[in-house]
Amino acid sequence: RAEAALRMTVTADLLEEAKFKTCTRLDCRQPFKVESNHDKRFCSRACGHIEAVRRSRKAAKKQQVQ
């Protein structure tokens, strides 16, 4: 059943010529459907949040070293 649902979803996406991107978080790299003109880089808010936390920790560590 899951396989049939997945095939139907993929077929529907192909028929509507859907565009896809890949999440820019290196340890995710999930493909996701582009649903608006907004320049989305991550597959979910969770991935975006993880990257933001990583950037802030990296910046804080750099501040400590200086």
PDB file of N, CA and C in Angstrom:
ATOM      1  N   ARG A   1       0.810  -1.199   0.000  1.00  0.00           N
ATOM      2  CA  ARG A   1       0.000   0.000   0.000  1.00  0.00           C
ATOM      3  C   ARG A   1       0.850   1.259   0.000  1.00  0.00           C
ATOM      4  N   ALA A   2       1.881   1.270   0.791  1.00  0.00           N
ATOM      5  CA  ALA A   2       2.744   2.446   0.833  1.00  0.00           C
ATOM      6  C   ALA A   2       3.422   2.657  -0.514  1.00  0.00           C
ATOM      7  N   GLU A   3       3.824   1.570  -1.143  1.00  0.00           N
ATOM      8  CA  GLU A   3       4.474   1.674  -2.448  1.00  0.00           C
ATOM      9  C   GLU A   3       3.522   2.259  -3.493  1.00  0.00           C
ATOM     10  N   ALA A   4       2.279   1.824  -3.473  1.00  0.00           N
ATOM     11  CA  ALA A   4       1.291   2.343  -4.420  1.00  0.00           C
ATOM     12  C   ALA A   4       1.045   3.835  -4.188  1.00  0.00           C
ATOM     13  N   ALA A   5       0.951   4.230  -2.936  1.00  0.00           N
ATOM     14  CA  ALA A   5       0.739   5.642  -2.609  1.00  0.00           C
ATOM     15  C   ALA A   5       1.928   6.476  -3.071  1.00  0.00           C
ATOM     16  N   LEU A   6       3.121   5.964  -2.865  1.00  0.00           N
ATOM     17  CA  LEU A   6       4.326   6.668  -3.290  1.00  0.00           C
ATOM     18  C   LEU A   6       4.357   6.813  -4.807  1.00  0.00           C
ATOM     19  N   ARG A   7       4.023   5.762  -5.516  1.00  0.00           N
ATOM     20  CA  ARG A   7       3.990   5.821  -6.981  1.00  0.00           C
ATOM     21  C   ARG A   7       2.966   6.837  -7.468  1.00  0.00           C
ATOM     22  N   MET A   8       1.808   6.870  -6.831  1.00  0.00           N
ATOM     23  CA  MET A   8       0.769   7.831  -7.217  1.00  0.00           C
ATOM     24  C   MET A   8       1.240   9.264  -6.986  1.00  0.00           C
ATOM     25  N   THR A   9       1.913   9.494  -5.871  1.00  0.00           N
ATOM     26  CA  THR A   9       2.423  10.821  -5.551  1.00  0.00           C
ATOM     27  C   THR A   9       3.466  11.266  -6.576  1.00  0.00           C
ATOM     28  N   VAL A  10       4.383  10.370  -6.900  1.00  0.00           N
ATOM     29  CA  VAL A  10       5.425  10.687  -7.881  1.00  0.00           C
ATOM     30  C   VAL A  10       4.795  10.942  -9.247  1.00  0.00           C
ATOM     31  N   THR A  11       3.839  10.138  -9.617  1.00  0.00           N
ATOM     32  CA  THR A  11       3.154  10.325 -10.901  1.00  0.00           C
ATOM     33  C   THR A  11       2.458  11.681 -10.947  1.00  0.00           C
ATOM     34  N   ALA A  12       1.770  12.042  -9.882  1.00  0.00           N
ATOM     35  CA  ALA A  12       1.091  13.340  -9.828  1.00  0.00           C
ATOM     36  C   ALA A  12       2.098  14.481  -9.952  1.00  0.00           C
ATOM     37  N   ASP A  13       3.240  14.366  -9.262  1.00  0.00           N
ATOM     38  CA  ASP A  13       4.276  15.398  -9.348  1.00  0.00           C
ATOM     39  C   ASP A  13       4.821  15.514 -10.772  1.00  0.00           C
ATOM     40  N   LEU A  14       5.011  14.382 -11.444  1.00  0.00           N
ATOM     41  CA  LEU A  14       5.508  14.408 -12.814  1.00  0.00           C
ATOM     42  C   LEU A  14       4.494  15.042 -13.759  1.00  0.00           C
ATOM     43  N   LEU A  15       3.226  14.724 -13.559  1.00  0.00           N
ATOM     44  CA  LEU A  15       2.189  15.274 -14.421  1.00  0.00           C
ATOM     45  C   LEU A  15       2.069  16.785 -14.287  1.00  0.00           C
ATOM     46  N   GLU A  16       2.248  17.297 -13.093  1.00  0.00           N
ATOM     47  CA  GLU A  16       2.161  18.748 -12.912  1.00  0.00           C
ATOM     48  C   GLU A  16       3.514  19.434 -13.093  1.00  0.00           C
ATOM     49  N   GLU A  17       4.521  18.660 -13.516  1.00  0.00           N
ATOM     50  CA  GLU A  17       5.871  19.168 -13.761  1.00  0.00           C
ATOM     51  C   GLU A  17       6.427  19.903 -12.541  1.00  0.00           C
ATOM     52  N   ALA A  18       6.288  19.283 -11.393  1.00  0.00           N
ATOM     53  CA  ALA A  18       6.747  19.874 -10.131  1.00  0.00           C
ATOM     54  C   ALA A  18       8.266  20.016 -10.132  1.00  0.00           C
ATOM     55  N   LYS A  19       8.737  21.059  -9.488  1.00  0.00           N
ATOM     56  CA  LYS A  19      10.172  21.298  -9.341  1.00  0.00           C
ATOM     57  C   LYS A  19      10.609  20.823  -7.956  1.00  0.00           C
ATOM     58  N   PHE A  20      11.824  20.318  -7.873  1.00  0.00           N
ATOM     59  CA  PHE A  20      12.367  19.831  -6.612  1.00  0.00           C
ATOM     60  C   PHE A  20      13.734  20.447  -6.370  1.00  0.00           C
ATOM     61  N   LYS A  21      14.068  20.600  -5.105  1.00  0.00           N
ATOM     62  CA  LYS A  21      15.397  21.040  -4.673  1.00  0.00           C
ATOM     63  C   LYS A  21      15.903  20.025  -3.654  1.00  0.00           C
ATOM     64  N   THR A  22      17.168  20.157  -3.302  1.00  0.00           N
ATOM     65  CA  THR A  22      17.771  19.309  -2.280  1.00  0.00           C
ATOM     66  C   THR A  22      18.124  20.176  -1.082  1.00  0.00           C
ATOM     67  N   CYS A  23      17.811  19.701   0.102  1.00  0.00           N
ATOM     68  CA  CYS A  23      18.114  20.423   1.339  1.00  0.00           C
ATOM     69  C   CYS A  23      19.610  20.717   1.401  1.00  0.00           C
ATOM     70  N   THR A  24      19.975  21.942   1.777  1.00  0.00           N
ATOM     71  CA  THR A  24      21.383  22.323   1.805  1.00  0.00           C
ATOM     72  C   THR A  24      22.106  21.876   3.076  1.00  0.00           C
ATOM     73  N   ARG A  25      21.370  21.342   4.043  1.00  0.00           N
ATOM     74  CA  ARG A  25      22.025  20.795   5.239  1.00  0.00           C
ATOM     75  C   ARG A  25      22.748  19.517   4.837  1.00  0.00           C
ATOM     76  N   LEU A  26      24.061  19.499   4.982  1.00  0.00           N
ATOM     77  CA  LEU A  26      24.876  18.409   4.456  1.00  0.00           C
ATOM     78  C   LEU A  26      24.527  17.044   5.032  1.00  0.00           C
ATOM     79  N   ASP A  27      24.074  16.983   6.259  1.00  0.00           N
ATOM     80  CA  ASP A  27      23.725  15.681   6.828  1.00  0.00           C
ATOM     81  C   ASP A  27      22.251  15.344   6.655  1.00  0.00           C
ATOM     82  N   CYS A  28      21.564  16.072   5.784  1.00  0.00           N
ATOM     83  CA  CYS A  28      20.159  15.778   5.453  1.00  0.00           C
ATOM     84  C   CYS A  28      20.048  15.431   3.971  1.00  0.00           C
ATOM     85  N   ARG A  29      20.233  16.448   3.119  1.00  0.00           N
ATOM     86  CA  ARG A  29      20.214  16.299   1.668  1.00  0.00           C
ATOM     87  C   ARG A  29      18.940  15.650   1.116  1.00  0.00           C
ATOM     88  N   GLN A  30      17.817  15.831   1.823  1.00  0.00           N
ATOM     89  CA  GLN A  30      16.524  15.310   1.377  1.00  0.00           C
ATOM     90  C   GLN A  30      15.999  16.134   0.203  1.00  0.00           C
ATOM     91  N   PRO A  31      15.437  15.494  -0.793  1.00  0.00           N
ATOM     92  CA  PRO A  31      14.764  16.275  -1.839  1.00  0.00           C
ATOM     93  C   PRO A  31      13.432  16.797  -1.311  1.00  0.00           C
ATOM     94  N   PHE A  32      13.044  17.997  -1.750  1.00  0.00           N
ATOM     95  CA  PHE A  32      11.748  18.539  -1.355  1.00  0.00           C
ATOM     96  C   PHE A  32      11.140  19.299  -2.518  1.00  0.00           C
ATOM     97  N   LYS A  33       9.838  19.317  -2.555  1.00  0.00           N
ATOM     98  CA  LYS A  33       9.091  19.945  -3.636  1.00  0.00           C
ATOM     99  C   LYS A  33       9.074  21.460  -3.447  1.00  0.00           C
ATOM    100  N   VAL A  34       9.354  22.201  -4.513  1.00  0.00           N
ATOM    101  CA  VAL A  34       9.286  23.660  -4.488  1.00  0.00           C
ATOM    102  C   VAL A  34       7.824  24.037  -4.687  1.00  0.00           C
ATOM    103  N   GLU A  35       7.239  24.681  -3.675  1.00  0.00           N
ATOM    104  CA  GLU A  35       5.815  24.989  -3.715  1.00  0.00           C
ATOM    105  C   GLU A  35       5.503  26.474  -3.832  1.00  0.00           C
ATOM    106  N   SER A  36       6.542  27.324  -3.842  1.00  0.00           N
ATOM    107  CA  SER A  36       6.317  28.761  -3.984  1.00  0.00           C
ATOM    108  C   SER A  36       7.550  29.386  -4.633  1.00  0.00           C
ATOM    109  N   ASN A  37       7.479  30.686  -4.887  1.00  0.00           N
ATOM    110  CA  ASN A  37       8.624  31.397  -5.466  1.00  0.00           C
ATOM    111  C   ASN A  37       9.654  31.777  -4.410  1.00  0.00           C
ATOM    112  N   HIS A  38       9.349  31.519  -3.145  1.00  0.00           N
ATOM    113  CA  HIS A  38      10.269  31.815  -2.053  1.00  0.00           C
ATOM    114  C   HIS A  38      11.519  30.951  -2.202  1.00  0.00           C
ATOM    115  N   ASP A  39      12.685  31.542  -2.048  1.00  0.00           N
ATOM    116  CA  ASP A  39      13.943  30.816  -2.212  1.00  0.00           C
ATOM    117  C   ASP A  39      14.229  29.979  -0.970  1.00  0.00           C
ATOM    118  N   LYS A  40      13.671  28.801  -0.924  1.00  0.00           N
ATOM    119  CA  LYS A  40      13.797  27.911   0.220  1.00  0.00           C
ATOM    120  C   LYS A  40      15.053  27.056   0.070  1.00  0.00           C
ATOM    121  N   ARG A  41      15.872  26.968   1.128  1.00  0.00           N
ATOM    122  CA  ARG A  41      17.116  26.206   1.067  1.00  0.00           C
ATOM    123  C   ARG A  41      17.049  24.901   1.848  1.00  0.00           C
ATOM    124  N   PHE A  42      16.120  24.811   2.777  1.00  0.00           N
ATOM    125  CA  PHE A  42      16.035  23.637   3.637  1.00  0.00           C
ATOM    126  C   PHE A  42      14.708  22.928   3.434  1.00  0.00           C
ATOM    127  N   CYS A  43      14.687  21.623   3.675  1.00  0.00           N
ATOM    128  CA  CYS A  43      13.473  20.840   3.461  1.00  0.00           C
ATOM    129  C   CYS A  43      12.428  21.094   4.540  1.00  0.00           C
ATOM    130  N   SER A  44      12.864  21.580   5.705  1.00  0.00           N
ATOM    131  CA  SER A  44      11.925  21.823   6.802  1.00  0.00           C
ATOM    132  C   SER A  44      12.454  22.951   7.686  1.00  0.00           C
ATOM    133  N   ARG A  45      11.569  23.429   8.540  1.00  0.00           N
ATOM    134  CA  ARG A  45      11.992  24.462   9.506  1.00  0.00           C
ATOM    135  C   ARG A  45      13.021  23.883  10.470  1.00  0.00           C
ATOM    136  N   ALA A  46      12.883  22.604  10.785  1.00  0.00           N
ATOM    137  CA  ALA A  46      13.819  21.953  11.710  1.00  0.00           C
ATOM    138  C   ALA A  46      15.244  21.978  11.140  1.00  0.00           C
ATOM    139  N   CYS A  47      15.386  21.675   9.861  1.00  0.00           N
ATOM    140  CA  CYS A  47      16.715  21.715   9.233  1.00  0.00           C
ATOM    141  C   CYS A  47      17.278  23.134   9.240  1.00  0.00           C
ATOM    142  N   GLY A  48      16.455  24.104   8.936  1.00  0.00           N
ATOM    143  CA  GLY A  48      16.896  25.494   8.974  1.00  0.00           C
ATOM    144  C   GLY A  48      17.338  25.902  10.367  1.00  0.00           C
ATOM    145  N   HIS A  49      16.594  25.454  11.377  1.00  0.00           N
ATOM    146  CA  HIS A  49      16.935  25.782  12.764  1.00  0.00           C
ATOM    147  C   HIS A  49      18.266  25.143  13.159  1.00  0.00           C
ATOM    148  N   ILE A  50      18.463  23.894  12.789  1.00  0.00           N
ATOM    149  CA  ILE A  50      19.723  23.205  13.107  1.00  0.00           C
ATOM    150  C   ILE A  50      20.904  23.961  12.508  1.00  0.00           C
ATOM    151  N   GLU A  51      20.771  24.394  11.267  1.00  0.00           N
ATOM    152  CA  GLU A  51      21.860  25.138  10.628  1.00  0.00           C
ATOM    153  C   GLU A  51      22.088  26.485  11.309  1.00  0.00           C
ATOM    154  N   ALA A  52      21.029  27.158  11.716  1.00  0.00           N
ATOM    155  CA  ALA A  52      21.165  28.444  12.408  1.00  0.00           C
ATOM    156  C   ALA A  52      21.890  28.264  13.740  1.00  0.00           C
ATOM    157  N   VAL A  53      21.549  27.213  14.464  1.00  0.00           N
ATOM    158  CA  VAL A  53      22.220  26.926  15.742  1.00  0.00           C
ATOM    159  C   VAL A  53      23.689  26.621  15.503  1.00  0.00           C
ATOM    160  N   ARG A  54      23.975  25.837  14.480  1.00  0.00           N
ATOM    161  CA  ARG A  54      25.372  25.510  14.172  1.00  0.00           C
ATOM    162  C   ARG A  54      26.169  26.764  13.825  1.00  0.00           C
ATOM    163  N   ARG A  55      25.578  27.660  13.025  1.00  0.00           N
ATOM    164  CA  ARG A  55      26.269  28.906  12.670  1.00  0.00           C
ATOM    165  C   ARG A  55      26.526  29.769  13.897  1.00  0.00           C
ATOM    166  N   SER A  56      25.525  29.866  14.784  1.00  0.00           N
ATOM    167  CA  SER A  56      25.701  30.714  15.967  1.00  0.00           C
ATOM    168  C   SER A  56      26.749  30.120  16.913  1.00  0.00           C
ATOM    169  N   ARG A  57      26.788  28.812  17.043  1.00  0.00           N
ATOM    170  CA  ARG A  57      27.810  28.177  17.891  1.00  0.00           C
ATOM    171  C   ARG A  57      29.209  28.369  17.309  1.00  0.00           C
ATOM    172  N   LYS A  58      29.302  28.274  15.993  1.00  0.00           N
ATOM    173  CA  LYS A  58      30.588  28.475  15.336  1.00  0.00           C
ATOM    174  C   LYS A  58      31.066  29.910  15.539  1.00  0.00           C
ATOM    175  N   ALA A  59      30.163  30.872  15.424  1.00  0.00           N
ATOM    176  CA  ALA A  59      30.516  32.276  15.630  1.00  0.00           C
ATOM    177  C   ALA A  59      30.916  32.530  17.078  1.00  0.00           C
ATOM    178  N   ALA A  60      30.211  31.924  18.023  1.00  0.00           N
ATOM    179  CA  ALA A  60      30.535  32.098  19.442  1.00  0.00           C
ATOM    180  C   ALA A  60      31.904  31.504  19.757  1.00  0.00           C
ATOM    181  N   LYS A  61      32.189  30.365  19.169  1.00  0.00           N
ATOM    182  CA  LYS A  61      33.487  29.722  19.393  1.00  0.00           C
ATOM    183  C   LYS A  61      34.603  30.585  18.818  1.00  0.00           C
ATOM    184  N   LYS A  62      34.344  31.190  17.658  1.00  0.00           N
ATOM    185  CA  LYS A  62      35.342  32.053  17.028  1.00  0.00           C
ATOM    186  C   LYS A  62      35.591  33.283  17.901  1.00  0.00           C
ATOM    187  N   GLN A  63      34.541  33.819  18.517  1.00  0.00           N
ATOM    188  CA  GLN A  63      34.676  34.969  19.416  1.00  0.00           C
ATOM    189  C   GLN A  63      35.513  34.608  20.638  1.00  0.00           C
ATOM    190  N   GLN A  64      35.351  33.393  21.161  1.00  0.00           N
ATOM    191  CA  GLN A  64      36.098  32.960  22.354  1.00  0.00           C
ATOM    192  C   GLN A  64      37.582  32.866  22.049  1.00  0.00           C
ATOM    193  N   VAL A  65      37.935  32.423  20.870  1.00  0.00           N
ATOM    194  CA  VAL A  65      39.338  32.228  20.483  1.00  0.00           C
ATOM    195  C   VAL A  65      40.043  33.569  20.377  1.00  0.00           C
ATOM    196  N   GLN A  66      39.345  34.586  19.941  1.00  0.00           N
ATOM    197  CA  GLN A  66      39.981  35.895  19.739  1.00  0.00           C
ATOM    198  C   GLN A  66      40.189  36.630  20.997  1.00  0.00           C
TER     199      GLN A  66
END
